PDB file of C-alpha atoms in Angstrom:
ATOM      1  CA  MET A   1      33.700   6.380   0.433  1.00  0.00           C
ATOM      2  CA  SER A   2      33.640   8.874   3.608  1.00  0.00           C
ATOM      3  CA  CYS A   3      30.805   8.559   6.078  1.00  0.00           C
ATOM      4  CA  LEU A   4      28.796  12.105   5.143  1.00  0.00           C
ATOM      5  CA  GLN A   5      29.022  10.857   1.370  1.00  0.00           C
ATOM      6  CA  THR A   6      27.334   7.794   2.808  1.00  0.00           C
ATOM      7  CA  ILE A   7      24.220   9.407   4.416  1.00  0.00           C
ATOM      8  CA  GLN A   8      23.618  11.704   1.696  1.00  0.00           C
ATOM      9  CA  ASP A   9      23.447   8.859  -0.848  1.00  0.00           C
ATOM     10  CA  TYR A  10      21.456   6.114   1.685  1.00  0.00           C
ATOM     11  CA  ALA A  11      19.885   8.156   4.389  1.00  0.00           C
ATOM     12  CA  LEU A  12      16.673   8.645   2.638  1.00  0.00           C
ATOM     13  CA  ARG A  13      16.902   5.146   0.576  1.00  0.00           C
ATOM     14  CA  SER A  14      13.799   3.485   2.087  1.00  0.00           C
ATOM     15  CA  VAL A  15      11.259   6.341   0.662  1.00  0.00           C
ATOM     16  CA  GLY A  16      12.642   6.215  -2.776  1.00  0.00           C
ATOM     17  CA  ILE A  17      15.531   9.210  -2.465  1.00  0.00           C
ATOM     18  CA  GLY A  18      19.190   8.828  -3.106  1.00  0.00           C
ATOM     19  CA  GLU A  19      21.348   5.449  -4.085  1.00  0.00           C
ATOM     20  CA  ARG A  20      19.131   2.618  -5.333  1.00  0.00           C
ATOM     21  CA  LEU A  21      21.736   0.235  -5.950  1.00  0.00           C
ATOM     22  CA  LEU A  22      22.524  -1.502  -2.343  1.00  0.00           C
ATOM     23  CA  PRO A  23      26.195  -1.719  -1.413  1.00  0.00           C
ATOM     24  CA  ARG A  24      27.540  -5.348  -2.296  1.00  0.00           C
ATOM     25  CA  SER A  25      30.646  -5.015  -0.389  1.00  0.00           C
ATOM     26  CA  GLY A  26      33.206  -4.198   1.604  1.00  0.00           C
ATOM     27  CA  PHE A  27      30.114  -2.929   4.189  1.00  0.00           C
ATOM     28  CA  THR A  28      30.828  -0.467   6.889  1.00  0.00           C
ATOM     29  CA  ILE A  29      29.237   0.371   9.903  1.00  0.00           C
ATOM     30  CA  CYS A  30      27.958   3.538   8.759  1.00  0.00           C
ATOM     31  CA  GLU A  31      26.656   2.107   5.861  1.00  0.00           C
ATOM     32  CA  GLN A  32      24.723  -0.388   8.265  1.00  0.00           C
ATOM     33  CA  VAL A  33      23.628   2.254  10.525  1.00  0.00           C
ATOM     34  CA  THR A  34      22.075   4.538   7.699  1.00  0.00           C
ATOM     35  CA  LEU A  35      20.153   2.247   5.953  1.00  0.00           C
ATOM     36  CA  ILE A  36      19.133   0.650   9.017  1.00  0.00           C
ATOM     37  CA  GLY A  37      18.417   4.253  10.462  1.00  0.00           C
ATOM     38  CA  SER A  38      16.697   4.830   6.610  1.00  0.00           C
ATOM     39  CA  GLY A  39      13.999   1.750   6.906  1.00  0.00           C
ATOM     40  CA  MET A  40      13.029   3.429  10.289  1.00  0.00           C
ATOM     41  CA  ILE A  41      11.410   5.777   8.555  1.00  0.00           C
ATOM     42  CA  TRP A  42       8.811   3.361   7.643  1.00  0.00           C
ATOM     43  CA  ASN A  43       8.492   1.615  11.419  1.00  0.00           C
ATOM     44  CA  VAL A  44       8.273   5.110  12.244  1.00  0.00           C
ATOM     45  CA  TYR A  45       5.730   6.088   9.814  1.00  0.00           C
ATOM     46  CA  PHE A  46       3.280   3.032  10.610  1.00  0.00           C
ATOM     47  CA  GLY A  47       3.460   3.547  14.807  1.00  0.00           C
ATOM     48  CA  LEU A  48       2.645   7.398  14.289  1.00  0.00           C
ATOM     49  CA  PHE A  49      -0.079   6.916  11.873  1.00  0.00           C
ATOM     50  CA  ALA A  50      -1.440   3.921  13.980  1.00  0.00           C
ATOM     51  CA  LEU A  51      -1.089   5.778  17.398  1.00  0.00           C
ATOM     52  CA  LEU A  52      -2.662   8.719  16.195  1.00  0.00           C
ATOM     53  CA  ALA A  53      -5.836   7.205  14.487  1.00  0.00           C
ATOM     54  CA  GLY A  54      -6.161   4.690  16.531  1.00  0.00           C
ATOM     55  CA  PHE A  55      -6.324   7.274  19.628  1.00  0.00           C
ATOM     56  CA  PHE A  56      -9.357   8.635  18.415  1.00  0.00           C
ATOM     57  CA  LEU A  57     -11.041   5.521  16.986  1.00  0.00           C
ATOM     58  CA  ALA A  58     -10.324   3.949  20.388  1.00  0.00           C
ATOM     59  CA  THR A  59     -11.949   7.357  22.354  1.00  0.00           C
ATOM     60  CA  ALA A  60     -15.315   6.633  20.228  1.00  0.00           C
ATOM     61  CA  VAL A  61     -15.001   2.638  20.736  1.00  0.00           C
ATOM     62  CA  ALA A  62     -14.735   2.957  24.846  1.00  0.00           C
ATOM     63  CA  LEU A  63     -17.775   5.556  24.849  1.00  0.00           C
ATOM     64  CA  ALA A  64     -20.142   3.083  22.433  1.00  0.00           C
ATOM     65  CA  ARG A  65     -18.656   0.210  25.321  1.00  0.00           C
ATOM     66  CA  LEU A  66     -19.982   2.481  28.025  1.00  0.00           C
ATOM     67  CA  SER A  67     -22.959   2.937  26.666  1.00  0.00           C
ATOM     68  CA  PRO A  68     -26.309   1.851  27.462  1.00  0.00           C
ATOM     69  CA  LEU A  69     -27.423   1.091  23.846  1.00  0.00           C
ATOM     70  CA  VAL A  70     -27.051  -2.686  22.752  1.00  0.00           C
ATOM     71  CA  ALA A  71     -26.798  -1.758  19.621  1.00  0.00           C
ATOM     72  CA  LEU A  72     -23.631   0.358  20.445  1.00  0.00           C
ATOM     73  CA  ARG A  73     -21.870  -1.648  23.429  1.00  0.00           C
ATOM     74  CA  LYS A  74     -21.925  -5.076  21.107  1.00  0.00           C
ATOM     75  CA  PRO A  75     -20.378  -3.971  18.094  1.00  0.00           C
ATOM     76  CA  ALA A  76     -17.827  -2.481  20.465  1.00  0.00           C
ATOM     77  CA  GLU A  77     -17.074  -5.520  22.838  1.00  0.00           C
ATOM     78  CA  TRP A  78     -17.189  -7.785  19.706  1.00  0.00           C
ATOM     79  CA  PHE A  79     -14.267  -5.669  17.934  1.00  0.00           C
ATOM     80  CA  ILE A  80     -12.380  -5.046  21.301  1.00  0.00           C
ATOM     81  CA  PHE A  81     -12.334  -9.214  21.437  1.00  0.00           C
ATOM     82  CA  LEU A  82     -11.703  -9.863  17.821  1.00  0.00           C
ATOM     83  CA  PHE A  83      -8.572  -7.440  17.892  1.00  0.00           C
ATOM     84  CA  ARG A  84      -7.366  -8.601  21.709  1.00  0.00           C
ATOM     85  CA  GLY A  85      -8.321 -12.236  21.084  1.00  0.00           C
ATOM     86  CA  SER A  86      -6.195 -13.231  17.861  1.00  0.00           C
ATOM     87  CA  PRO A  87      -2.510 -12.173  17.464  1.00  0.00           C
ATOM     88  CA  LEU A  88      -1.411 -10.129  15.770  1.00  0.00           C
ATOM     89  CA  PHE A  89       0.860 -11.363  13.054  1.00  0.00           C
ATOM     90  CA  ILE A  90      -2.069 -13.948  12.295  1.00  0.00           C
ATOM     91  CA  GLN A  91      -4.491 -10.631  11.179  1.00  0.00           C
ATOM     92  CA  PHE A  92      -1.676  -9.584   8.789  1.00  0.00           C
ATOM     93  CA  PHE A  93      -1.388 -12.736   7.575  1.00  0.00           C
ATOM     94  CA  LEU A  94      -5.949 -12.460   7.344  1.00  0.00           C
ATOM     95  CA  ALA A  95      -5.824  -8.667   6.343  1.00  0.00           C
ATOM     96  CA  TYR A  96      -3.322  -9.004   3.419  1.00  0.00           C
ATOM     97  CA  GLU A  97      -5.584 -12.386   1.721  1.00  0.00           C
ATOM     98  CA  ALA A  98      -8.665 -10.201   2.518  1.00  0.00           C
ATOM     99  CA  PHE A  99      -7.196  -7.545  -0.132  1.00  0.00           C
ATOM    100  CA  VAL A 100      -5.745  -9.679  -2.184  1.00  0.00           C
ATOM    101  CA  LEU A 101      -9.321 -11.480  -3.304  1.00  0.00           C
ATOM    102  CA  LEU A 102     -11.704  -8.460  -3.160  1.00  0.00           C
ATOM    103  CA  PRO A 103      -9.962  -7.222  -6.912  1.00  0.00           C
ATOM    104  CA  LYS A 104     -10.518 -11.205  -7.673  1.00  0.00           C
ATOM    105  CA  ALA A 105     -14.001 -11.219  -6.583  1.00  0.00           C
ATOM    106  CA  GLY A 106     -14.917  -7.978  -8.828  1.00  0.00           C
ATOM    107  CA  LEU A 107     -15.699  -5.787  -6.275  1.00  0.00           C
ATOM    108  CA  THR A 108     -17.861  -2.976  -7.998  1.00  0.00           C
ATOM    109  CA  LEU A 109     -19.880  -0.265  -6.463  1.00  0.00           C
ATOM    110  CA  ASP A 110     -23.721   0.550  -7.950  1.00  0.00           C
ATOM    111  CA  LEU A 111     -24.309   4.437  -7.634  1.00  0.00           C
ATOM    112  CA  ILE A 112     -27.563   4.909  -9.377  1.00  0.00           C
ATOM    113  CA  PHE A 113     -26.805   3.815 -13.126  1.00  0.00           C
ATOM    114  CA  VAL A 114     -23.178   4.138 -13.122  1.00  0.00           C
ATOM    115  CA  GLU A 115     -21.215   1.061 -12.006  1.00  0.00           C
ATOM    116  CA  ILE A 116     -17.658   1.678 -10.927  1.00  0.00           C
ATOM    117  CA  THR A 117     -14.997  -0.556 -10.191  1.00  0.00           C
ATOM    118  CA  ALA A 118     -13.327  -0.356  -6.971  1.00  0.00           C
ATOM    119  CA  ASP A 119      -9.675  -0.407  -7.498  1.00  0.00           C
ATOM    120  CA  THR A 120      -8.239  -2.456  -4.155  1.00  0.00           C
ATOM    121  CA  ARG A 121      -4.737  -3.266  -5.026  1.00  0.00           C
ATOM    122  CA  TRP A 122      -3.918  -0.326  -3.389  1.00  0.00           C
ATOM    123  CA  LEU A 123      -4.947  -1.918   0.253  1.00  0.00           C
ATOM    124  CA  THR A 124      -2.102  -4.857  -0.689  1.00  0.00           C
ATOM    125  CA  ARG A 125       0.748  -2.500  -0.049  1.00  0.00           C
ATOM    126  CA  ALA A 126       2.174  -1.887   3.130  1.00  0.00           C
ATOM    127  CA  TRP A 127       2.277   1.713   3.327  1.00  0.00           C
ATOM    128  CA  ALA A 128      -1.655   1.393   3.680  1.00  0.00           C
ATOM    129  CA  GLY A 129      -2.746  -2.089   4.657  1.00  0.00           C
ATOM    130  CA  ALA A 130      -0.072  -3.050   7.153  1.00  0.00           C
ATOM    131  CA  LEU A 131      -1.307   0.976   8.588  1.00  0.00           C
ATOM    132  CA  ILE A 132      -4.971  -0.190   8.438  1.00  0.00           C
ATOM    133  CA  VAL A 133      -4.238  -3.331  10.406  1.00  0.00           C
ATOM    134  CA  LEU A 134      -2.120  -1.706  12.749  1.00  0.00           C
ATOM    135  CA  PHE A 135      -4.331   1.103  13.688  1.00  0.00           C
ATOM    136  CA  LEU A 136      -7.666  -1.469  14.026  1.00  0.00           C
ATOM    137  CA  ASN A 137      -5.396  -3.621  16.580  1.00  0.00           C
ATOM    138  CA  THR A 138      -4.124  -0.952  18.758  1.00  0.00           C
ATOM    139  CA  ALA A 139      -7.557   1.288  18.712  1.00  0.00           C
ATOM    140  CA  ALA A 140      -8.426  -2.097  20.246  1.00  0.00           C
ATOM    141  CA  TYR A 141      -6.024  -1.955  23.014  1.00  0.00           C
ATOM    142  CA  THR A 142      -6.330   1.481  23.631  1.00  0.00           C
ATOM    143  CA  ALA A 143     -10.475   1.600  23.833  1.00  0.00           C
ATOM    144  CA  GLU A 144     -10.328  -1.246  26.546  1.00  0.00           C
ATOM    145  CA  ILE A 145      -7.713   1.210  29.090  1.00  0.00           C
ATOM    146  CA  PHE A 146     -10.042   4.192  28.414  1.00  0.00           C
ATOM    147  CA  TYR A 147     -12.740   2.072  29.003  1.00  0.00           C
ATOM    148  CA  GLY A 148     -11.294   1.020  32.213  1.00  0.00           C
ATOM    149  CA  ALA A 149     -10.290   4.638  33.032  1.00  0.00           C
ATOM    150  CA  LEU A 150     -14.033   5.918  32.159  1.00  0.00           C
ATOM    151  CA  ARG A 151     -15.414   3.769  34.438  1.00  0.00           C
ATOM    152  CA  SER A 152     -12.564   4.776  37.329  1.00  0.00           C
ATOM    153  CA  VAL A 153     -13.066   8.925  36.935  1.00  0.00           C
ATOM    154  CA  PRO A 154     -14.441   9.377  40.317  1.00  0.00           C
ATOM    155  CA  ARG A 155     -18.086  10.068  41.326  1.00  0.00           C
ATOM    156  CA  GLY A 156     -17.247  13.217  42.643  1.00  0.00           C
ATOM    157  CA  ASP A 157     -16.054  14.669  39.555  1.00  0.00           C
ATOM    158  CA  LEU A 158     -18.915  14.163  38.149  1.00  0.00           C
ATOM    159  CA  GLU A 159     -21.111  15.107  40.789  1.00  0.00           C
ATOM    160  CA  ALA A 160     -18.932  18.709  40.964  1.00  0.00           C
ATOM    161  CA  ALA A 161     -19.894  19.199  36.856  1.00  0.00           C
ATOM    162  CA  ASP A 162     -23.671  18.798  37.505  1.00  0.00           C
ATOM    163  CA  ALA A 163     -23.281  21.327  40.217  1.00  0.00           C
ATOM    164  CA  TYR A 164     -22.088  23.233  37.341  1.00  0.00           C
ATOM    165  CA  GLY A 165     -24.571  22.694  34.956  1.00  0.00           C
ATOM    166  CA  LEU A 166     -22.302  20.829  32.782  1.00  0.00           C
ATOM    167  CA  SER A 167     -23.934  18.216  31.300  1.00  0.00           C
ATOM    168  CA  GLY A 168     -23.742  16.516  28.027  1.00  0.00           C
ATOM    169  CA  TRP A 169     -20.997  17.078  25.661  1.00  0.00           C
ATOM    170  CA  ALA A 170     -19.364  20.020  28.109  1.00  0.00           C
ATOM    171  CA  ARG A 171     -18.747  17.475  30.653  1.00  0.00           C
ATOM    172  CA  PHE A 172     -17.683  15.443  28.746  1.00  0.00           C
ATOM    173  CA  ARG A 173     -14.771  17.793  27.040  1.00  0.00           C
ATOM    174  CA  ARG A 174     -14.265  19.523  30.713  1.00  0.00           C
ATOM    175  CA  VAL A 175     -14.504  16.968  33.219  1.00  0.00           C
ATOM    176  CA  VAL A 176     -14.973  13.251  31.722  1.00  0.00           C
ATOM    177  CA  TRP A 177     -12.391  13.374  29.229  1.00  0.00           C
ATOM    178  CA  PRO A 178      -9.323  14.632  30.897  1.00  0.00           C
ATOM    179  CA  THR A 179      -9.837  12.494  33.494  1.00  0.00           C
ATOM    180  CA  MET A 180     -10.135   9.382  31.781  1.00  0.00           C
ATOM    181  CA  LEU A 181      -7.089  10.838  29.873  1.00  0.00           C
ATOM    182  CA  ARG A 182      -5.404  11.661  32.922  1.00  0.00           C
ATOM    183  CA  LEU A 183      -5.807   7.870  34.549  1.00  0.00           C
ATOM    184  CA  ALA A 184      -5.586   5.934  31.242  1.00  0.00           C
ATOM    185  CA  TRP A 185      -2.005   7.865  30.532  1.00  0.00           C
ATOM    186  CA  PRO A 186       0.584   5.237  32.121  1.00  0.00           C
ATOM    187  CA  ALA A 187      -1.350   1.992  30.688  1.00  0.00           C
ATOM    188  CA  TYR A 188      -1.454   4.080  27.464  1.00  0.00           C
ATOM    189  CA  THR A 189       2.094   5.236  27.265  1.00  0.00           C
ATOM    190  CA  ASN A 190       3.764   1.290  27.404  1.00  0.00           C
ATOM    191  CA  GLU A 191       0.755   0.942  25.021  1.00  0.00           C
ATOM    192  CA  ALA A 192       2.302   3.141  22.225  1.00  0.00           C
ATOM    193  CA  ILE A 193       5.468   1.656  22.983  1.00  0.00           C
ATOM    194  CA  PHE A 194       4.276  -1.672  21.962  1.00  0.00           C
ATOM    195  CA  LEU A 195       3.103  -0.488  18.859  1.00  0.00           C
ATOM    196  CA  PHE A 196       6.162   0.835  17.737  1.00  0.00           C
ATOM    197  CA  HIS A 197       7.627  -2.324  18.310  1.00  0.00           C
ATOM    198  CA  ALA A 198       5.136  -4.033  16.601  1.00  0.00           C
ATOM    199  CA  THR A 199       5.965  -2.046  13.709  1.00  0.00           C
ATOM    200  CA  THR A 200       8.130  -4.892  13.066  1.00  0.00           C
ATOM    201  CA  LEU A 201       5.806  -7.154  12.158  1.00  0.00           C
ATOM    202  CA  VAL A 202       5.119  -5.809   9.192  1.00  0.00           C
ATOM    203  CA  PHE A 203       8.154  -7.185   7.794  1.00  0.00           C
ATOM    204  CA  PHE A 204       7.400 -10.643   8.209  1.00  0.00           C
ATOM    205  CA  SER A 205       3.697 -10.381   7.012  1.00  0.00           C
ATOM    206  CA  GLY A 206       2.550 -10.847   3.544  1.00  0.00           C
ATOM    207  CA  PHE A 207       2.461  -7.194   2.881  1.00  0.00           C
ATOM    208  CA  PRO A 208       5.237  -5.998   0.100  1.00  0.00           C
ATOM    209  CA  ALA A 209       7.517  -3.127   1.214  1.00  0.00           C
ATOM    210  CA  TRP A 210       6.669   0.227  -1.161  1.00  0.00           C
ATOM    211  CA  GLN A 211       8.980   0.064  -4.225  1.00  0.00           C
ATOM    212  CA  GLN A 212      10.916  -3.123  -2.787  1.00  0.00           C
ATOM    213  CA  LYS A 213      12.329  -0.592  -0.189  1.00  0.00           C
ATOM    214  CA  GLY A 214      11.481  -1.466   3.024  1.00  0.00           C
ATOM    215  CA  ASP A 215      11.846  -1.147   6.886  1.00  0.00           C
ATOM    216  CA  ALA A 216      14.696  -1.455   9.210  1.00  0.00           C
ATOM    217  CA  LEU A 217      14.529  -5.741   9.371  1.00  0.00           C
ATOM    218  CA  TYR A 218      14.400  -5.575   5.172  1.00  0.00           C
ATOM    219  CA  TYR A 219      17.930  -3.863   5.530  1.00  0.00           C
ATOM    220  CA  ALA A 220      18.993  -5.160   8.649  1.00  0.00           C
ATOM    221  CA  LYS A 221      18.635  -9.317   6.973  1.00  0.00           C
ATOM    222  CA  TYR A 222      20.025  -7.489   4.221  1.00  0.00           C
ATOM    223  CA  PHE A 223      23.140  -6.905   5.658  1.00  0.00           C
ATOM    224  CA  ALA A 224      23.114 -10.070   7.464  1.00  0.00           C
ATOM    225  CA  ASP A 225      22.851 -12.105   4.781  1.00  0.00           C
ATOM    226  CA  LYS A 226      25.825 -11.111   2.824  1.00  0.00           C
ATOM    227  CA  THR A 227      27.872 -11.333   5.887  1.00  0.00           C
ATOM    228  CA  PHE A 228      27.098 -14.293   7.895  1.00  0.00           C
ATOM    229  CA  ASN A 229      26.867 -12.268  11.137  1.00  0.00           C
ATOM    230  CA  PRO A 230      23.641 -10.993  12.399  1.00  0.00           C
ATOM    231  CA  PHE A 231      25.855  -9.832  15.257  1.00  0.00           C
ATOM    232  CA  VAL A 232      26.167  -6.595  13.782  1.00  0.00           C
ATOM    233  CA  ALA A 233      22.837  -5.211  11.517  1.00  0.00           C
ATOM    234  CA  TYR A 234      20.073  -6.573  14.385  1.00  0.00           C
ATOM    235  CA  PRO A 235      22.087  -4.641  17.560  1.00  0.00           C
ATOM    236  CA  ILE A 236      22.025  -1.429  15.324  1.00  0.00           C
ATOM    237  CA  VAL A 237      18.291  -2.436  14.807  1.00  0.00           C
ATOM    238  CA  ALA A 238      17.558  -2.954  18.540  1.00  0.00           C
ATOM    239  CA  GLY A 239      19.617  -0.156  19.454  1.00  0.00           C
ATOM    240  CA  TYR A 240      17.381   2.627  16.655  1.00  0.00           C
ATOM    241  CA  PHE A 241      14.189   0.714  19.140  1.00  0.00           C
ATOM    242  CA  ILE A 242      15.554   1.596  22.572  1.00  0.00           C
ATOM    243  CA  LEU A 243      16.208   5.445  21.028  1.00  0.00           C
ATOM    244  CA  MET A 244      12.534   5.492  19.993  1.00  0.00           C
ATOM    245  CA  THR A 245      11.518   4.373  23.191  1.00  0.00           C
ATOM    246  CA  LEU A 246      13.497   6.541  25.179  1.00  0.00           C
ATOM    247  CA  VAL A 247      12.748   9.698  22.699  1.00  0.00           C
ATOM    248  CA  ILE A 248       8.111   8.417  23.341  1.00  0.00           C
ATOM    249  CA  ILE A 249       8.668   7.989  27.334  1.00  0.00           C
ATOM    250  CA  ALA A 250      10.188  11.380  26.979  1.00  0.00           C
ATOM    251  CA  ILE A 251       7.295  13.031  25.230  1.00  0.00           C
ATOM    252  CA  PHE A 252       4.174  10.798  27.015  1.00  0.00           C
ATOM    253  CA  GLY A 253       6.107  11.884  30.251  1.00  0.00           C
ATOM    254  CA  LEU A 254       5.757  15.693  29.516  1.00  0.00           C
ATOM    255  CA  ILE A 255       2.492  14.844  28.405  1.00  0.00           C
ATOM    256  CA  ASN A 256       1.522  12.998  31.757  1.00  0.00           C
ATOM    257  CA  ARG A 257       3.022  15.945  33.511  1.00  0.00           C
ATOM    258  CA  ARG A 258       0.371  18.365  31.428  1.00  0.00           C
ATOM    259  CA  LEU A 259      -2.057  15.991  32.587  1.00  0.00           C
ATOM    260  CA  ASN A 260      -1.426  16.393  36.259  1.00  0.00           C
ATOM    261  CA  ARG A 261      -0.301  19.741  36.483  1.00  0.00           C
ATOM    262  CA  HIS A 262      -3.136  20.549  38.904  1.00  0.00           C
ATOM    263  CA  LEU A 263      -1.546  18.127  41.586  1.00  0.00           C
ATOM    264  CA  PRO A 264       1.266  18.693  43.894  1.00  0.00           C
ATOM    265  CA  PRO A 265       4.187  17.124  42.727  1.00  0.00           C
ATOM    266  CA  GLU A 266       4.221  14.467  45.489  1.00  0.00           C
ATOM    267  CA  ALA A 267       0.927  13.286  44.473  1.00  0.00           C
ATOM    268  CA  ARG A 268       1.537  12.758  40.223  1.00  0.00           C
ATOM    269  CA  PRO A 269       1.755   9.807  38.837  1.00  0.00           C
ATOM    270  CA  ARG A 270       4.920   8.010  37.363  1.00  0.00           C
ATOM    271  CA  LEU A 271       5.343   6.173  34.018  1.00  0.00           C
ATOM    272  CA  ARG A 272       6.358   2.827  35.036  1.00  0.00           C
ATOM    273  CA  ILE A 273       7.136   1.620  31.424  1.00  0.00           C
ATOM    274  CA  ARG A 274       5.842  -2.446  31.785  1.00  0.00           C
ATOM    275  CA  PRO A 275       7.073  -3.784  28.523  1.00  0.00           C
ATOM    276  CA  GLN A 276       4.981  -6.924  27.176  1.00  0.00           C
ATOM    277  CA  VAL A 277       6.155  -9.850  26.325  1.00  0.00           C
ATOM    278  CA  VAL A 278       3.740 -11.419  23.944  1.00  0.00           C
ATOM    279  CA  ARG A 279       0.246  -9.523  22.908  1.00  0.00           C
TER     280      ARG A 279
END
């Protein structure tokens, strides 16, 4: 089988398109690269949607933590503390057990005189349950970053906004929020990189893959078990994640340049990637 035919057969296998049966023997580099790359679709899915949704929740949580109202500030503080104070790996297992127990407990919703039984089995699937955990986790870490940036907004910017007659939502949208993003962006870039790396933990969690078609580590483990040689499949996974990291740095670098376009070139902060060893 040619490499082109292998790509046609297996490039989209992780999402249910292409050959159903995996190769059994005589594994080629092309097969391993193609199938592991197919599994990366799920890693990109987890990271991308968790990052996008977590960005907006993090903004709301950071604002709530900065609020003088205790009813808003305390829940935000506990949310951040809960997800930053516990390991992500444990959060996966606790969430899976909780989602499994919901249908066993007979969760029902009473709407006036109609009783509707809520089907929560979809939450135990990786595409939903694991995504929710990653979404909440990155929202907590990002909220702490945004909170620090909000406290660091220069007082001169706020005074200038007041002088222009900006207040409330207009001041936040045009002055506070852009300045917060500019200050938080380097640290947020590191959080985005770590989030995509953390998607590998989904494979080790209790969440089953969609139709038994898993992420990059699912296929890497398959090849490592069949060939008894982990020094081919796992470096391929590492290569994909290095490539993904470079893409994130490039995209976030362009956004960082856009956020700081009003500054002279020599005063623009450069992104410095500081990978986290543990979380």
